[in-house]
Amino acid sequence: MEVMIETCCGIDVHQKSIICCILDGPLDTNKPKKIQKKFGTTTVALKKALFLLEENHVTHVFFESTSQHWLPLFNIFSDSKLTLVVANP
C-alpha cells in the first residue's frame, strides 16, 4: 500500500476515554514514528488531545463512529484545521 499522508492520527473512541495513535514519518519510509496516548472524554481532556495533534502537525484524523460517543470529539475537533474522517468501526 502506498503511503499518502505524512502525519495522521487514528482515534479509538470509547464512552469514558479515547486513544490517539499518531503516525509520523516521511512518505518514503516504512517505519513511521508512533505516538500513542490515552485521554478522557471531558471537554478539557478532548482539548488536550487536540493540542497534542496540533503540536505534532497532524493533518488528518480518522475515528470510528461508535454509538454517539464520537459527537463531542467531532464538535471540538471541527473548529481546527484538521481533516476529519468518521469511519465505520
PDB file of N, CA, C and O in Angstrom, residues 21-88:
ATOM      1  N   CYS A  21      -3.539   7.490  18.291  1.00  0.00           N
ATOM      2  CA  CYS A  21      -2.314   6.890  17.769  1.00  0.00           C
ATOM      3  C   CYS A  21      -1.871   7.713  16.558  1.00  0.00           C
ATOM      4  O   CYS A  21      -2.501   7.673  15.508  1.00  0.00           O
ATOM      5  N   ILE A  22      -0.788   8.462  16.751  1.00  0.00           N
ATOM      6  CA  ILE A  22      -0.244   9.315  15.696  1.00  0.00           C
ATOM      7  C   ILE A  22       0.866   8.555  14.978  1.00  0.00           C
ATOM      8  O   ILE A  22       1.741   7.978  15.625  1.00  0.00           O
ATOM      9  N   LEU A  23       0.819   8.566  13.661  1.00  0.00           N
ATOM     10  CA  LEU A  23       1.901   8.029  12.839  1.00  0.00           C
ATOM     11  C   LEU A  23       2.509   9.190  12.077  1.00  0.00           C
ATOM     12  O   LEU A  23       1.800   9.953  11.417  1.00  0.00           O
ATOM     13  N   ASP A  24       3.833   9.318  12.194  1.00  0.00           N
ATOM     14  CA  ASP A  24       4.525  10.461  11.600  1.00  0.00           C
ATOM     15  C   ASP A  24       5.809   9.985  10.948  1.00  0.00           C
ATOM     16  O   ASP A  24       6.626   9.316  11.582  1.00  0.00           O
ATOM     17  N   GLY A  25       5.970  10.319   9.699  1.00  0.00           N
ATOM     18  CA  GLY A  25       7.198   9.957   9.013  1.00  0.00           C
ATOM     19  C   GLY A  25       7.149  10.354   7.556  1.00  0.00           C
ATOM     20  O   GLY A  25       6.075  10.574   6.999  1.00  0.00           O
ATOM     21  N   PRO A  26       8.307  10.445   6.919  1.00  0.00           N
ATOM     22  CA  PRO A  26       8.351  10.783   5.503  1.00  0.00           C
ATOM     23  C   PRO A  26       7.588   9.749   4.678  1.00  0.00           C
ATOM     24  O   PRO A  26       7.469   8.591   5.080  1.00  0.00           O
ATOM     25  N   LEU A  27       7.087  10.179   3.556  1.00  0.00           N
ATOM     26  CA  LEU A  27       6.289   9.288   2.717  1.00  0.00           C
ATOM     27  C   LEU A  27       7.089   8.136   2.133  1.00  0.00           C
ATOM     28  O   LEU A  27       6.523   7.148   1.686  1.00  0.00           O
ATOM     29  N   ASP A  28       8.411   8.223   2.155  1.00  0.00           N
ATOM     30  CA  ASP A  28       9.241   7.168   1.564  1.00  0.00           C
ATOM     31  C   ASP A  28       9.777   6.177   2.594  1.00  0.00           C
ATOM     32  O   ASP A  28      10.678   5.403   2.308  1.00  0.00           O
ATOM     33  N   THR A  29       9.213   6.147   3.801  1.00  0.00           N
ATOM     34  CA  THR A  29       9.685   5.217   4.824  1.00  0.00           C
ATOM     35  C   THR A  29       8.598   4.213   5.186  1.00  0.00           C
ATOM     36  O   THR A  29       7.414   4.514   5.073  1.00  0.00           O
ATOM     37  N   ASN A  30       9.007   3.039   5.602  1.00  0.00           N
ATOM     38  CA  ASN A  30       8.069   2.016   6.071  1.00  0.00           C
ATOM     39  C   ASN A  30       7.968   1.986   7.592  1.00  0.00           C
ATOM     40  O   ASN A  30       7.240   1.190   8.144  1.00  0.00           O
ATOM     41  N   LYS A  31       8.728   2.829   8.273  1.00  0.00           N
ATOM     42  CA  LYS A  31       8.753   2.834   9.730  1.00  0.00           C
ATOM     43  C   LYS A  31       8.478   4.230  10.270  1.00  0.00           C
ATOM     44  O   LYS A  31       9.388   4.921  10.710  1.00  0.00           O
ATOM     45  N   PRO A  32       7.211   4.646  10.282  1.00  0.00           N
ATOM     46  CA  PRO A  32       6.903   5.967  10.836  1.00  0.00           C
ATOM     47  C   PRO A  32       7.042   5.968  12.355  1.00  0.00           C
ATOM     48  O   PRO A  32       6.960   4.924  13.005  1.00  0.00           O
ATOM     49  N   LYS A  33       7.251   7.154  12.910  1.00  0.00           N
ATOM     50  CA  LYS A  33       7.293   7.313  14.361  1.00  0.00           C
ATOM     51  C   LYS A  33       5.864   7.160  14.874  1.00  0.00           C
ATOM     52  O   LYS A  33       4.919   7.668  14.277  1.00  0.00           O
ATOM     53  N   LYS A  34       5.704   6.457  15.998  1.00  0.00           N
ATOM     54  CA  LYS A  34       4.377   6.208  16.557  1.00  0.00           C
ATOM     55  C   LYS A  34       4.272   6.847  17.942  1.00  0.00           C
ATOM     56  O   LYS A  34       5.125   6.633  18.793  1.00  0.00           O
ATOM     57  N   ILE A  35       3.224   7.642  18.137  1.00  0.00           N
ATOM     58  CA  ILE A  35       2.941   8.249  19.439  1.00  0.00           C
ATOM     59  C   ILE A  35       1.538   7.811  19.826  1.00  0.00           C
ATOM     60  O   ILE A  35       0.593   8.004  19.060  1.00  0.00           O
ATOM     61  N   GLN A  36       1.406   7.195  20.998  1.00  0.00           N
ATOM     62  CA  GLN A  36       0.098   6.737  21.449  1.00  0.00           C
ATOM     63  C   GLN A  36      -0.192   7.310  22.830  1.00  0.00           C
ATOM     64  O   GLN A  36       0.656   7.244  23.717  1.00  0.00           O
ATOM     65  N   LYS A  37      -1.401   7.874  23.002  1.00  0.00           N
ATOM     66  CA  LYS A  37      -1.760   8.479  24.278  1.00  0.00           C
ATOM     67  C   LYS A  37      -3.254   8.345  24.520  1.00  0.00           C
ATOM     68  O   LYS A  37      -4.054   8.450  23.598  1.00  0.00           O
ATOM     69  N   LYS A  38      -3.600   8.133  25.782  1.00  0.00           N
ATOM     70  CA  LYS A  38      -4.994   7.978  26.195  1.00  0.00           C
ATOM     71  C   LYS A  38      -5.477   9.262  26.869  1.00  0.00           C
ATOM     72  O   LYS A  38      -4.756   9.866  27.651  1.00  0.00           O
ATOM     73  N   PHE A  39      -6.711   9.653  26.553  1.00  0.00           N
ATOM     74  CA  PHE A  39      -7.333  10.844  27.130  1.00  0.00           C
ATOM     75  C   PHE A  39      -8.728  10.491  27.621  1.00  0.00           C
ATOM     76  O   PHE A  39      -9.346   9.550  27.120  1.00  0.00           O
ATOM     77  N   GLY A  40      -9.237  11.283  28.547  1.00  0.00           N
ATOM     78  CA  GLY A  40     -10.624  11.162  28.966  1.00  0.00           C
ATOM     79  C   GLY A  40     -11.530  11.784  27.921  1.00  0.00           C
ATOM     80  O   GLY A  40     -11.078  12.236  26.869  1.00  0.00           O
ATOM     81  N   THR A  41     -12.817  11.855  28.224  1.00  0.00           N
ATOM     82  CA  THR A  41     -13.763  12.400  27.256  1.00  0.00           C
ATOM     83  C   THR A  41     -14.425  13.700  27.730  1.00  0.00           C
ATOM     84  O   THR A  41     -15.405  14.140  27.147  1.00  0.00           O
ATOM     85  N   THR A  42     -13.864  14.314  28.764  1.00  0.00           N
ATOM     86  CA  THR A  42     -14.366  15.631  29.161  1.00  0.00           C
ATOM     87  C   THR A  42     -13.910  16.657  28.128  1.00  0.00           C
ATOM     88  O   THR A  42     -12.992  16.404  27.344  1.00  0.00           O
ATOM     89  N   THR A  43     -14.528  17.809  28.143  1.00  0.00           N
ATOM     90  CA  THR A  43     -14.142  18.868  27.203  1.00  0.00           C
ATOM     91  C   THR A  43     -12.672  19.234  27.365  1.00  0.00           C
ATOM     92  O   THR A  43     -11.944  19.375  26.379  1.00  0.00           O
ATOM     93  N   VAL A  44     -12.220  19.357  28.607  1.00  0.00           N
ATOM     94  CA  VAL A  44     -10.813  19.705  28.869  1.00  0.00           C
ATOM     95  C   VAL A  44      -9.884  18.631  28.309  1.00  0.00           C
ATOM     96  O   VAL A  44      -8.876  18.937  27.663  1.00  0.00           O
ATOM     97  N   ALA A  45     -10.209  17.370  28.531  1.00  0.00           N
ATOM     98  CA  ALA A  45      -9.366  16.274  28.045  1.00  0.00           C
ATOM     99  C   ALA A  45      -9.332  16.232  26.520  1.00  0.00           C
ATOM    100  O   ALA A  45      -8.279  16.006  25.918  1.00  0.00           O
ATOM    101  N   LEU A  46     -10.482  16.455  25.890  1.00  0.00           N
ATOM    102  CA  LEU A  46     -10.515  16.438  24.422  1.00  0.00           C
ATOM    103  C   LEU A  46      -9.733  17.608  23.830  1.00  0.00           C
ATOM    104  O   LEU A  46      -9.095  17.472  22.787  1.00  0.00           O
ATOM    105  N   LYS A  47      -9.747  18.737  24.506  1.00  0.00           N
ATOM    106  CA  LYS A  47      -8.940  19.879  24.047  1.00  0.00           C
ATOM    107  C   LYS A  47      -7.453  19.580  24.200  1.00  0.00           C
ATOM    108  O   LYS A  47      -6.644  20.017  23.374  1.00  0.00           O
ATOM    109  N   LYS A  48      -7.071  18.828  25.235  1.00  0.00           N
ATOM    110  CA  LYS A  48      -5.668  18.413  25.386  1.00  0.00           C
ATOM    111  C   LYS A  48      -5.272  17.480  24.253  1.00  0.00           C
ATOM    112  O   LYS A  48      -4.154  17.547  23.733  1.00  0.00           O
ATOM    113  N   ALA A  49      -6.186  16.590  23.868  1.00  0.00           N
ATOM    114  CA  ALA A  49      -5.919  15.686  22.746  1.00  0.00           C
ATOM    115  C   ALA A  49      -5.733  16.487  21.460  1.00  0.00           C
ATOM    116  O   ALA A  49      -4.810  16.224  20.684  1.00  0.00           O
ATOM    117  N   LEU A  50      -6.587  17.477  21.246  1.00  0.00           N
ATOM    118  CA  LEU A  50      -6.462  18.338  20.067  1.00  0.00           C
ATOM    119  C   LEU A  50      -5.119  19.059  20.068  1.00  0.00           C
ATOM    120  O   LEU A  50      -4.447  19.138  19.035  1.00  0.00           O
ATOM    121  N   PHE A  51      -4.689  19.545  21.220  1.00  0.00           N
ATOM    122  CA  PHE A  51      -3.398  20.218  21.321  1.00  0.00           C
ATOM    123  C   PHE A  51      -2.263  19.265  20.950  1.00  0.00           C
ATOM    124  O   PHE A  51      -1.328  19.644  20.238  1.00  0.00           O
ATOM    125  N   LEU A  52      -2.339  18.015  21.411  1.00  0.00           N
ATOM    126  CA  LEU A  52      -1.319  17.021  21.067  1.00  0.00           C
ATOM    127  C   LEU A  52      -1.236  16.841  19.552  1.00  0.00           C
ATOM    128  O   LEU A  52      -0.144  16.801  18.975  1.00  0.00           O
ATOM    129  N   LEU A  53      -2.388  16.769  18.897  1.00  0.00           N
ATOM    130  CA  LEU A  53      -2.393  16.585  17.443  1.00  0.00           C
ATOM    131  C   LEU A  53      -1.816  17.800  16.726  1.00  0.00           C
ATOM    132  O   LEU A  53      -1.037  17.659  15.785  1.00  0.00           O
ATOM    133  N   GLU A  54      -2.193  18.970  17.196  1.00  0.00           N
ATOM    134  CA  GLU A  54      -1.694  20.190  16.551  1.00  0.00           C
ATOM    135  C   GLU A  54      -0.195  20.373  16.756  1.00  0.00           C
ATOM    136  O   GLU A  54       0.511  20.767  15.826  1.00  0.00           O
ATOM    137  N   GLU A  55       0.315  20.061  17.950  1.00  0.00           N
ATOM    138  CA  GLU A  55       1.752  20.230  18.180  1.00  0.00           C
ATOM    139  C   GLU A  55       2.584  19.200  17.433  1.00  0.00           C
ATOM    140  O   GLU A  55       3.773  19.403  17.221  1.00  0.00           O
ATOM    141  N   ASN A  56       1.958  18.095  17.013  1.00  0.00           N
ATOM    142  CA  ASN A  56       2.656  17.087  16.217  1.00  0.00           C
ATOM    143  C   ASN A  56       2.365  17.225  14.724  1.00  0.00           C
ATOM    144  O   ASN A  56       2.698  16.342  13.942  1.00  0.00           O
ATOM    145  N   HIS A  57       1.732  18.332  14.326  1.00  0.00           N
ATOM    146  CA  HIS A  57       1.475  18.679  12.924  1.00  0.00           C
ATOM    147  C   HIS A  57       0.642  17.626  12.190  1.00  0.00           C
ATOM    148  O   HIS A  57       0.870  17.351  11.004  1.00  0.00           O
ATOM    149  N   VAL A  58      -0.312  17.031  12.898  1.00  0.00           N
ATOM    150  CA  VAL A  58      -1.231  16.068  12.287  1.00  0.00           C
ATOM    151  C   VAL A  58      -2.125  16.815  11.299  1.00  0.00           C
ATOM    152  O   VAL A  58      -2.600  17.916  11.587  1.00  0.00           O
ATOM    153  N   THR A  59      -2.359  16.210  10.139  1.00  0.00           N
ATOM    154  CA  THR A  59      -3.221  16.837   9.134  1.00  0.00           C
ATOM    155  C   THR A  59      -4.563  16.120   8.997  1.00  0.00           C
ATOM    156  O   THR A  59      -5.564  16.742   8.673  1.00  0.00           O
ATOM    157  N   HIS A  60      -4.581  14.810   9.239  1.00  0.00           N
ATOM    158  CA  HIS A  60      -5.790  14.012   9.064  1.00  0.00           C
ATOM    159  C   HIS A  60      -6.053  13.175  10.313  1.00  0.00           C
ATOM    160  O   HIS A  60      -5.123  12.581  10.870  1.00  0.00           O
ATOM    161  N   VAL A  61      -7.318  13.120  10.714  1.00  0.00           N
ATOM    162  CA  VAL A  61      -7.730  12.338  11.879  1.00  0.00           C
ATOM    163  C   VAL A  61      -8.840  11.388  11.448  1.00  0.00           C
ATOM    164  O   VAL A  61      -9.813  11.796  10.809  1.00  0.00           O
ATOM    165  N   PHE A  62      -8.686  10.131  11.810  1.00  0.00           N
ATOM    166  CA  PHE A  62      -9.668   9.096  11.488  1.00  0.00           C
ATOM    167  C   PHE A  62     -10.195   8.526  12.799  1.00  0.00           C
ATOM    168  O   PHE A  62      -9.416   8.146  13.665  1.00  0.00           O
ATOM    169  N   PHE A  63     -11.519   8.478  12.953  1.00  0.00           N
ATOM    170  CA  PHE A  63     -12.067   7.870  14.157  1.00  0.00           C
ATOM    171  C   PHE A  63     -13.348   7.127  13.843  1.00  0.00           C
ATOM    172  O   PHE A  63     -14.013   7.386  12.845  1.00  0.00           O
ATOM    173  N   GLU A  64     -13.642   6.176  14.709  1.00  0.00           N
ATOM    174  CA  GLU A  64     -14.812   5.339  14.494  1.00  0.00           C
ATOM    175  C   GLU A  64     -16.077   6.020  14.999  1.00  0.00           C
ATOM    176  O   GLU A  64     -16.018   6.891  15.858  1.00  0.00           O
ATOM    177  N   SER A  65     -17.197   5.604  14.460  1.00  0.00           N
ATOM    178  CA  SER A  65     -18.460   6.228  14.810  1.00  0.00           C
ATOM    179  C   SER A  65     -19.253   5.370  15.799  1.00  0.00           C
ATOM    180  O   SER A  65     -20.399   5.036  15.555  1.00  0.00           O
ATOM    181  N   THR A  66     -18.623   4.996  16.902  1.00  0.00           N
ATOM    182  CA  THR A  66     -19.270   4.163  17.897  1.00  0.00           C
ATOM    183  C   THR A  66     -20.399   4.928  18.572  1.00  0.00           C
ATOM    184  O   THR A  66     -20.167   5.967  19.180  1.00  0.00           O
ATOM    185  N   SER A  67     -21.611   4.398  18.459  1.00  0.00           N
ATOM    186  CA  SER A  67     -22.780   4.996  19.107  1.00  0.00           C
ATOM    187  C   SER A  67     -22.763   6.511  18.902  1.00  0.00           C
ATOM    188  O   SER A  67     -22.502   6.994  17.805  1.00  0.00           O
ATOM    189  N   GLN A  68     -23.005   7.284  19.939  1.00  0.00           N
ATOM    190  CA  GLN A  68     -22.953   8.744  19.849  1.00  0.00           C
ATOM    191  C   GLN A  68     -21.679   9.289  20.494  1.00  0.00           C
ATOM    192  O   GLN A  68     -21.499  10.500  20.572  1.00  0.00           O
ATOM    193  N   HIS A  69     -20.773   8.436  20.929  1.00  0.00           N
ATOM    194  CA  HIS A  69     -19.579   8.856  21.668  1.00  0.00           C
ATOM    195  C   HIS A  69     -18.618   9.701  20.830  1.00  0.00           C
ATOM    196  O   HIS A  69     -17.779  10.408  21.363  1.00  0.00           O
ATOM    197  N   TRP A  70     -18.720   9.631  19.527  1.00  0.00           N
ATOM    198  CA  TRP A  70     -17.828  10.396  18.648  1.00  0.00           C
ATOM    199  C   TRP A  70     -18.262  11.854  18.517  1.00  0.00           C
ATOM    200  O   TRP A  70     -17.469  12.700  18.109  1.00  0.00           O
ATOM    201  N   LEU A  71     -19.499  12.186  18.866  1.00  0.00           N
ATOM    202  CA  LEU A  71     -20.018  13.538  18.648  1.00  0.00           C
ATOM    203  C   LEU A  71     -19.255  14.638  19.394  1.00  0.00           C
ATOM    204  O   LEU A  71     -18.892  15.640  18.786  1.00  0.00           O
ATOM    205  N   PRO A  72     -18.964  14.506  20.697  1.00  0.00           N
ATOM    206  CA  PRO A  72     -18.196  15.567  21.371  1.00  0.00           C
ATOM    207  C   PRO A  72     -16.809  15.750  20.748  1.00  0.00           C
ATOM    208  O   PRO A  72     -16.336  16.869  20.587  1.00  0.00           O
ATOM    209  N   LEU A  73     -16.195  14.646  20.390  1.00  0.00           N
ATOM    210  CA  LEU A  73     -14.875  14.692  19.743  1.00  0.00           C
ATOM    211  C   LEU A  73     -14.970  15.465  18.426  1.00  0.00           C
ATOM    212  O   LEU A  73     -14.175  16.370  18.168  1.00  0.00           O
ATOM    213  N   PHE A  74     -15.953  15.141  17.621  1.00  0.00           N
ATOM    214  CA  PHE A  74     -16.134  15.822  16.344  1.00  0.00           C
ATOM    215  C   PHE A  74     -16.407  17.311  16.553  1.00  0.00           C
ATOM    216  O   PHE A  74     -15.855  18.158  15.850  1.00  0.00           O
ATOM    217  N   ASN A  75     -17.248  17.644  17.526  1.00  0.00           N
ATOM    218  CA  ASN A  75     -17.586  19.051  17.784  1.00  0.00           C
ATOM    219  C   ASN A  75     -16.356  19.870  18.169  1.00  0.00           C
ATOM    220  O   ASN A  75     -16.174  20.989  17.692  1.00  0.00           O
ATOM    221  N   ILE A  76     -15.500  19.337  19.017  1.00  0.00           N
ATOM    222  CA  ILE A  76     -14.304  20.075  19.456  1.00  0.00           C
ATOM    223  C   ILE A  76     -13.261  20.134  18.339  1.00  0.00           C
ATOM    224  O   ILE A  76     -12.658  21.174  18.096  1.00  0.00           O
ATOM    225  N   PHE A  77     -13.060  19.037  17.628  1.00  0.00           N
ATOM    226  CA  PHE A  77     -12.044  18.984  16.586  1.00  0.00           C
ATOM    227  C   PHE A  77     -12.463  19.732  15.316  1.00  0.00           C
ATOM    228  O   PHE A  77     -11.620  20.125  14.522  1.00  0.00           O
ATOM    229  N   SER A  78     -13.756  19.933  15.102  1.00  0.00           N
ATOM    230  CA  SER A  78     -14.215  20.550  13.852  1.00  0.00           C
ATOM    231  C   SER A  78     -13.835  22.026  13.737  1.00  0.00           C
ATOM    232  O   SER A  78     -13.834  22.568  12.636  1.00  0.00           O
ATOM    233  N   ASP A  79     -13.492  22.666  14.838  1.00  0.00           N
ATOM    234  CA  ASP A  79     -13.050  24.061  14.787  1.00  0.00           C
ATOM    235  C   ASP A  79     -11.577  24.193  14.394  1.00  0.00           C
ATOM    236  O   ASP A  79     -11.082  25.300  14.228  1.00  0.00           O
ATOM    237  N   SER A  80     -10.883  23.078  14.258  1.00  0.00           N
ATOM    238  CA  SER A  80      -9.457  23.105  13.912  1.00  0.00           C
ATOM    239  C   SER A  80      -9.295  23.009  12.396  1.00  0.00           C
ATOM    240  O   SER A  80     -10.263  22.915  11.652  1.00  0.00           O
ATOM    241  N   LYS A  81      -8.047  22.978  11.957  1.00  0.00           N
ATOM    242  CA  LYS A  81      -7.734  22.843  10.532  1.00  0.00           C
ATOM    243  C   LYS A  81      -7.573  21.380  10.115  1.00  0.00           C
ATOM    244  O   LYS A  81      -7.205  21.095   8.978  1.00  0.00           O
ATOM    245  N   LEU A  82      -7.852  20.449  11.024  1.00  0.00           N
ATOM    246  CA  LEU A  82      -7.694  19.039  10.746  1.00  0.00           C
ATOM    247  C   LEU A  82      -8.741  18.548   9.739  1.00  0.00           C
ATOM    248  O   LEU A  82      -9.879  19.024   9.746  1.00  0.00           O
ATOM    249  N   THR A  83      -8.343  17.599   8.922  1.00  0.00           N
ATOM    250  CA  THR A  83      -9.294  16.896   8.076  1.00  0.00           C
ATOM    251  C   THR A  83      -9.821  15.716   8.885  1.00  0.00           C
ATOM    252  O   THR A  83      -9.047  14.864   9.325  1.00  0.00           O
ATOM    253  N   LEU A  84     -11.124  15.698   9.134  1.00  0.00           N
ATOM    254  CA  LEU A  84     -11.739  14.672   9.983  1.00  0.00           C
ATOM    255  C   LEU A  84     -12.453  13.640   9.126  1.00  0.00           C
ATOM    256  O   LEU A  84     -13.208  13.996   8.219  1.00  0.00           O
ATOM    257  N   VAL A  85     -12.210  12.365   9.460  1.00  0.00           N
ATOM    258  CA  VAL A  85     -12.868  11.280   8.752  1.00  0.00           C
ATOM    259  C   VAL A  85     -13.527  10.385   9.793  1.00  0.00           C
ATOM    260  O   VAL A  85     -12.844   9.814  10.659  1.00  0.00           O
ATOM    261  N   VAL A  86     -14.856  10.280   9.726  1.00  0.00           N
ATOM    262  CA  VAL A  86     -15.596   9.378  10.613  1.00  0.00           C
ATOM    263  C   VAL A  86     -15.777   8.075   9.837  1.00  0.00           C
ATOM    264  O   VAL A  86     -16.361   8.065   8.760  1.00  0.00           O
ATOM    265  N   ALA A  87     -15.279   6.986  10.414  1.00  0.00           N
ATOM    266  CA  ALA A  87     -15.289   5.707   9.711  1.00  0.00           C
ATOM    267  C   ALA A  87     -16.177   4.681  10.420  1.00  0.00           C
ATOM    268  O   ALA A  87     -16.447   4.809  11.615  1.00  0.00           O
ATOM    269  N   ASN A  88     -16.590   3.700   9.691  1.00  0.00           N
ATOM    270  CA  ASN A  88     -17.350   2.598  10.258  1.00  0.00           C
ATOM    271  C   ASN A  88     -16.383   1.706  11.040  1.00  0.00           C
ATOM    272  O   ASN A  88     -15.343   1.322  10.521  1.00  0.00           O
TER     273      ASN A  88
END
